[in-house]
Structure formats: C-alpha cells, structure tokens
Amino acid sequence: QSALTQPRSVSGSPGQSVTISCTGTSSDVGDYNYVSWYQQHPGKAPKLMIYDVTKRPSGVPDRFSGSKSGNTASLAISGLQAEDEADYYCCSYAGSYTWLFGGGTKLTVL
Amino acid sequence: EVQLLESGGGLVQPGDSLRLSCAASGLTFSSYVMTWVRQAPGKGLDWVSGISPSVGTTYYADSVRGRFTISRDNSKNTLYLQMNSLRVDDTAVYYCAKKMGGSWNLDYWGQGTLVTVSS
C-alpha cells in the first residue's frame, strides 16, 4: 500500500490558522473513521493530537481540530503558536491490524 | 501512567540479526494490540508489524515479511521484534506503539531505539 499523501510543508504567522490535508483511498481513509494525527518535534516520539478523525486526547488544545471528507482528512490548527512548529503525520487504519501513515508535513511558524 | 521503553538497538552489518524489546508499564499489557513503527533518518513514519493481544496473531508490512518476527510475552509485559537478514534500508528509529482501547488508533508510543545497518 502507498503512503497517504500530505503536503511537504505549510507555514503561517503566529495567531493565524493553517490546514494540513491527508489524501488516501477508499481502502483506508475513505473506509474507516480511524484517522489520527501526530505531532513530532525533532528527536522526539510522535504525540497523538487527533484520533477517530475529530477527537482530541485530554490535554490537546482545542486549537487543533480534525475532519474528513471522502478519501481526504484534514488537520486544522488555529491561533498558531511558536510551539506548534513541528512535523505532523496523518495515519489511517487500513484493516487487518495494519496502519498507513502520511509522508509528513513540516509546519513552520513564521 | 502508560510507559513504553524500547531497547536493543545498535550498529550491525548487512545480513546480521538484532532483537528489539519494548517493556510496557502502567497498563494491562495483555489486553492491547501492540505494533512496531519505524522512521528512517529524515523520513516519515512507516508501520512495520502488529500483534494481537493474546492469541498472538501477527501482521507485517511487505518490506519486512519473512525477515522480521514480532512476538510478545504477556507475563513479562514485553513486546519483541526479531530482525533477521538486516538491510541498509532497515536503518531507522524503531518505536513500539499501543493500539487504543475501543478504537483502531495508536495512542501511546515509546521513545524509540535506533537501528543502524551499515558495513
């Protein structure tokens, strides 16, 4: 299976909003409401930010939100802060105990 | 608090073998699907393998099937990844990650262990 497709980079100024897309197929993103998003700072482990397409784990600011339409999921970040600068990865369950990740998007806060 | 601690990484030559371990605490380990995910230097995340909670049914990415073996010892709260016939392109940080209860997302991750395959 091919990786999910994400833009390589996005950027925004503090206080602005950005959206990161994640495109899969009808066999993964389109077939399951098990899309998650991870934030990864350099040298650190991925941190779960969104799961089940739209849900936030405890402690994740409500500035982070997720959505899905068809085979494309999206992560929106509002009120950008300097600490949001990181790599972001989408992930979709693909059936039979397998998961598919996106290639990652580097978020730069200008 | 859930903690996952990987160990066993290191520098090996192509063709060598290595066994990674992931020690879990703060959870009922035997209740959860566990997985290995890797990240090559400067690259994205790549799912490697998964194992069911108790019966131990296993699943692999095509890139490692036949070379890697995932296993678990629920009495020791430990997940393993036996890696044989290692190749240069297996070089990566290997993370163990736990499947969320009631949902097919990966919620807790370890800090990772680096495997370098080089001659």
Short mmCIF file of C-alpha atoms in Angstrom, two decimals:
data_model
loop_
_atom_site.label_atom_id
_atom_site.label_comp_id
_atom_site.label_asym_id
_atom_site.label_seq_id
_atom_site.Cartn_x
_atom_site.Cartn_y
_atom_site.Cartn_z
CA GLN A 1 0.00 0.00 0.00
CA SER A 2 1.19 3.52 -0.77
CA ALA A 3 1.64 6.11 1.92
CA LEU A 4 -1.06 8.69 2.45
CA THR A 5 -0.38 11.97 0.65
CA GLN A 6 0.39 15.11 2.65
CA PRO A 7 1.87 18.45 1.59
CA ARG A 8 5.56 18.56 2.39
CA SER A 9 5.31 21.90 4.15
CA VAL A 10 2.91 24.57 5.33
CA SER A 11 3.55 27.83 7.12
CA GLY A 12 1.72 30.56 8.96
CA SER A 13 2.30 33.51 11.22
CA PRO A 14 1.51 33.47 14.94
CA GLY A 15 -2.22 33.76 15.51
CA GLN A 16 -3.10 32.60 12.01
CA SER A 17 -4.70 29.30 11.00
CA VAL A 18 -3.36 26.53 8.81
CA THR A 19 -4.81 23.32 7.41
CA ILE A 20 -2.93 20.15 6.51
CA SER A 21 -4.54 17.68 4.14
CA CYS A 22 -4.11 13.93 4.02
CA THR A 23 -5.31 12.01 0.99
CA GLY A 24 -5.74 8.27 0.91
CA THR A 25 -8.02 5.86 -0.88
CA SER A 26 -11.37 4.17 -0.44
CA SER A 27 -9.48 1.29 1.24
CA ASP A 28 -8.09 3.34 4.10
CA VAL A 29 -9.10 6.96 4.84
CA GLY A 30 -12.34 6.56 2.93
CA ASP A 31 -13.24 3.26 4.53
CA TYR A 32 -12.50 3.84 8.20
CA ASN A 33 -13.20 6.62 10.69
CA TYR A 34 -9.88 5.78 12.34
CA VAL A 35 -7.77 8.68 11.13
CA SER A 36 -5.29 10.11 13.58
CA TRP A 37 -2.79 12.94 13.56
CA TYR A 38 0.59 13.05 15.30
CA GLN A 39 2.86 15.94 16.17
CA GLN A 40 6.57 15.24 16.22
CA HIS A 41 9.26 17.62 17.40
CA PRO A 42 12.86 16.91 16.37
CA GLY A 43 14.33 13.95 18.19
CA LYS A 44 11.07 13.18 19.97
CA ALA A 45 8.46 10.46 19.68
CA PRO A 46 5.20 11.19 17.88
CA LYS A 47 2.44 12.63 20.05
CA LEU A 48 -1.21 11.87 19.37
CA MET A 49 -3.13 15.07 18.63
CA ILE A 50 -6.34 13.83 16.95
CA TYR A 51 -7.95 10.38 16.79
CA ASP A 52 -11.11 8.94 15.29
CA VAL A 53 -10.96 11.78 12.72
CA THR A 54 -12.21 14.51 15.07
CA LYS A 55 -11.48 13.62 18.71
CA ARG A 56 -8.81 15.26 20.87
CA PRO A 57 -6.98 13.39 23.64
CA SER A 58 -7.00 15.00 27.03
CA GLY A 59 -4.52 17.86 27.19
CA VAL A 60 -4.50 18.71 23.49
CA PRO A 61 -5.62 22.31 22.95
CA ASP A 62 -8.91 22.89 21.15
CA ARG A 63 -6.94 24.93 18.62
CA PHE A 64 -6.37 21.56 16.95
CA SER A 65 -9.27 20.02 15.06
CA GLY A 66 -9.77 17.25 12.54
CA SER A 67 -12.21 16.46 9.78
CA LYS A 68 -12.70 14.11 6.86
CA SER A 69 -14.45 14.18 3.52
CA GLY A 70 -14.34 11.13 1.33
CA ASN A 71 -10.77 9.93 0.98
CA THR A 72 -9.22 13.12 2.39
CA ALA A 73 -8.72 14.00 6.03
CA SER A 74 -7.60 17.37 7.33
CA LEU A 75 -5.95 18.81 10.42
CA ALA A 76 -6.67 22.44 11.20
CA ILE A 77 -4.63 24.47 13.65
CA SER A 78 -5.94 27.87 14.68
CA GLY A 79 -4.23 30.58 16.67
CA LEU A 80 -0.77 29.36 15.67
CA GLN A 81 1.85 29.45 18.37
CA ALA A 82 5.61 29.08 18.14
CA GLU A 83 5.48 25.70 19.89
CA ASP A 84 3.23 24.33 17.14
CA GLU A 85 6.23 24.29 14.79
CA ALA A 86 6.84 20.58 14.20
CA ASP A 87 6.27 17.75 11.76
CA TYR A 88 2.72 16.45 11.51
CA TYR A 89 1.77 12.97 10.33
CA CYS A 90 -1.62 11.59 9.47
CA CYS A 91 -2.39 7.93 9.95
CA SER A 92 -5.26 5.71 8.88
CA TYR A 93 -6.18 2.21 9.93
CA ALA A 94 -6.15 0.07 6.79
CA GLY A 95 -7.71 -3.14 8.06
CA SER A 96 -6.25 -6.44 9.27
CA TYR A 97 -4.16 -4.89 12.06
CA THR A 98 -2.29 -2.63 9.61
CA TRP A 99 -1.82 1.13 9.62
CA LEU A 100 -0.82 3.59 6.89
CA PHE A 101 0.99 6.86 7.52
CA GLY A 102 1.33 10.01 5.52
CA GLY A 103 4.72 11.28 4.43
CA GLY A 104 4.63 14.11 6.95
CA THR A 105 4.16 17.86 6.77
CA LYS A 106 6.62 20.36 8.20
CA LEU A 107 4.80 23.25 9.84
CA THR A 108 6.79 26.45 10.06
CA VAL A 109 5.57 29.28 12.28
CA LEU A 110 6.94 32.44 10.68
CA GLU B 1 0.79 6.36 33.51
CA VAL B 2 1.45 4.24 30.45
CA GLN B 3 5.13 3.88 29.62
CA LEU B 4 6.75 2.03 26.75
CA LEU B 5 10.52 1.64 26.79
CA GLU B 6 12.34 0.23 23.78
CA SER B 7 15.81 -1.28 23.89
CA GLY B 8 18.13 -3.42 21.81
CA GLY B 9 19.07 -1.09 19.00
CA GLY B 10 22.60 -0.68 17.76
CA LEU B 11 25.02 -0.80 14.85
CA VAL B 12 25.05 -4.00 12.83
CA GLN B 13 26.26 -5.13 9.43
CA PRO B 14 24.04 -6.10 6.48
CA GLY B 15 22.80 -9.66 6.91
CA ASP B 16 23.05 -9.55 10.71
CA SER B 17 20.25 -10.11 13.21
CA LEU B 18 19.01 -7.99 16.10
CA ARG B 19 16.21 -8.32 18.65
CA LEU B 20 14.38 -5.28 19.92
CA SER B 21 12.38 -5.23 23.15
CA CYS B 22 9.65 -2.92 24.39
CA ALA B 23 8.89 -3.03 28.10
CA ALA B 24 5.41 -1.80 28.98
CA SER B 25 4.12 -0.50 32.30
CA GLY B 26 1.05 1.30 33.58
CA LEU B 27 -1.39 -0.78 31.52
CA THR B 28 -2.91 -4.24 31.26
CA PHE B 29 -0.47 -5.23 28.56
CA SER B 30 -2.23 -8.46 27.64
CA SER B 31 -5.37 -6.54 26.62
CA TYR B 32 -3.89 -4.50 23.80
CA VAL B 33 -2.78 -4.89 20.22
CA MET B 34 0.84 -3.76 20.01
CA THR B 35 2.77 -2.54 17.00
CA TRP B 36 6.21 -1.54 15.75
CA VAL B 37 6.60 1.61 13.66
CA ARG B 38 9.91 2.81 12.22
CA GLN B 39 11.29 6.07 10.98
CA ALA B 40 14.33 6.20 8.71
CA PRO B 41 16.63 9.20 9.24
CA GLY B 42 14.94 12.34 7.94
CA LYS B 43 11.96 10.34 6.68
CA GLY B 44 8.37 9.67 7.69
CA LEU B 45 6.72 7.05 9.86
CA ASP B 46 6.30 3.55 8.48
CA TRP B 47 4.20 0.81 10.10
CA VAL B 48 6.23 -2.40 10.40
CA SER B 49 4.30 -5.05 12.31
CA GLY B 50 1.44 -5.73 14.70
CA ILE B 51 0.37 -8.48 17.08
CA SER B 52 -2.97 -9.34 18.63
CA PRO B 53 -3.36 -9.23 22.42
CA SER B 54 -3.47 -12.85 23.48
CA VAL B 55 -3.51 -15.43 20.69
CA GLY B 56 -0.56 -13.66 19.16
CA THR B 57 -1.74 -13.39 15.58
CA THR B 58 0.87 -11.41 13.69
CA TYR B 59 0.88 -8.98 10.78
CA TYR B 60 3.72 -7.50 8.75
CA ALA B 61 4.46 -4.85 6.17
CA ASP B 62 5.53 -6.33 2.84
CA SER B 63 9.00 -4.80 3.27
CA VAL B 64 9.79 -6.93 6.33
CA ARG B 65 7.62 -10.03 5.91
CA GLY B 66 9.76 -13.17 6.08
CA ARG B 67 12.67 -11.35 7.76
CA PHE B 68 11.13 -9.85 10.91
CA THR B 69 9.16 -11.64 13.61
CA ILE B 70 7.01 -9.88 16.17
CA SER B 71 6.18 -11.60 19.45
CA ARG B 72 5.10 -10.79 22.97
CA ASP B 73 5.44 -12.19 26.47
CA ASN B 74 2.38 -11.07 28.38
CA SER B 75 3.82 -12.45 31.63
CA LYS B 76 6.74 -10.02 31.27
CA ASN B 77 4.72 -7.13 29.75
CA THR B 78 7.21 -7.10 26.90
CA LEU B 79 6.95 -6.82 23.13
CA TYR B 80 9.72 -8.05 20.83
CA LEU B 81 10.86 -7.64 17.26
CA GLN B 82 13.32 -10.19 15.94
CA MET B 83 15.00 -8.76 12.87
CA ASN B 84 16.96 -11.09 10.61
CA SER B 85 18.76 -10.55 7.31
CA LEU B 86 19.01 -6.85 8.03
CA ARG B 87 19.50 -4.50 5.12
CA VAL B 88 20.88 -0.97 4.89
CA ASP B 89 17.36 0.33 4.26
CA ASP B 90 16.20 -1.09 7.61
CA THR B 91 18.19 1.70 9.28
CA ALA B 92 15.68 3.64 11.37
CA VAL B 93 14.43 4.56 14.79
CA TYR B 94 12.05 1.80 15.83
CA TYR B 95 9.10 2.74 18.01
CA CYS B 96 6.69 0.45 19.76
CA ALA B 97 3.16 1.79 19.92
CA LYS B 98 0.00 0.66 21.63
CA LYS B 99 -3.41 0.44 19.98
CA MET B 100 -6.06 2.49 21.73
CA GLY B 101 -8.75 0.53 23.51
CA GLY B 102 -12.02 0.55 21.60
CA SER B 103 -10.56 2.26 18.55
CA TRP B 104 -8.04 1.49 15.85
CA ASN B 105 -5.64 4.34 16.59
CA LEU B 106 -2.18 4.20 18.14
CA ASP B 107 -2.17 6.27 21.31
CA TYR B 108 0.99 5.66 23.35
CA TRP B 109 4.47 5.46 21.84
CA GLY B 110 7.87 4.68 23.27
CA GLN B 111 10.86 6.96 22.84
CA GLY B 112 12.35 4.73 20.14
CA THR B 113 15.57 2.79 19.66
CA LEU B 114 17.97 3.40 16.77
CA VAL B 115 18.99 0.55 14.50
CA THR B 116 21.83 1.30 12.10
CA VAL B 117 22.69 -1.22 9.40
CA SER B 118 25.98 -0.39 7.75
CA SER B 119 29.10 -2.11 6.50
#
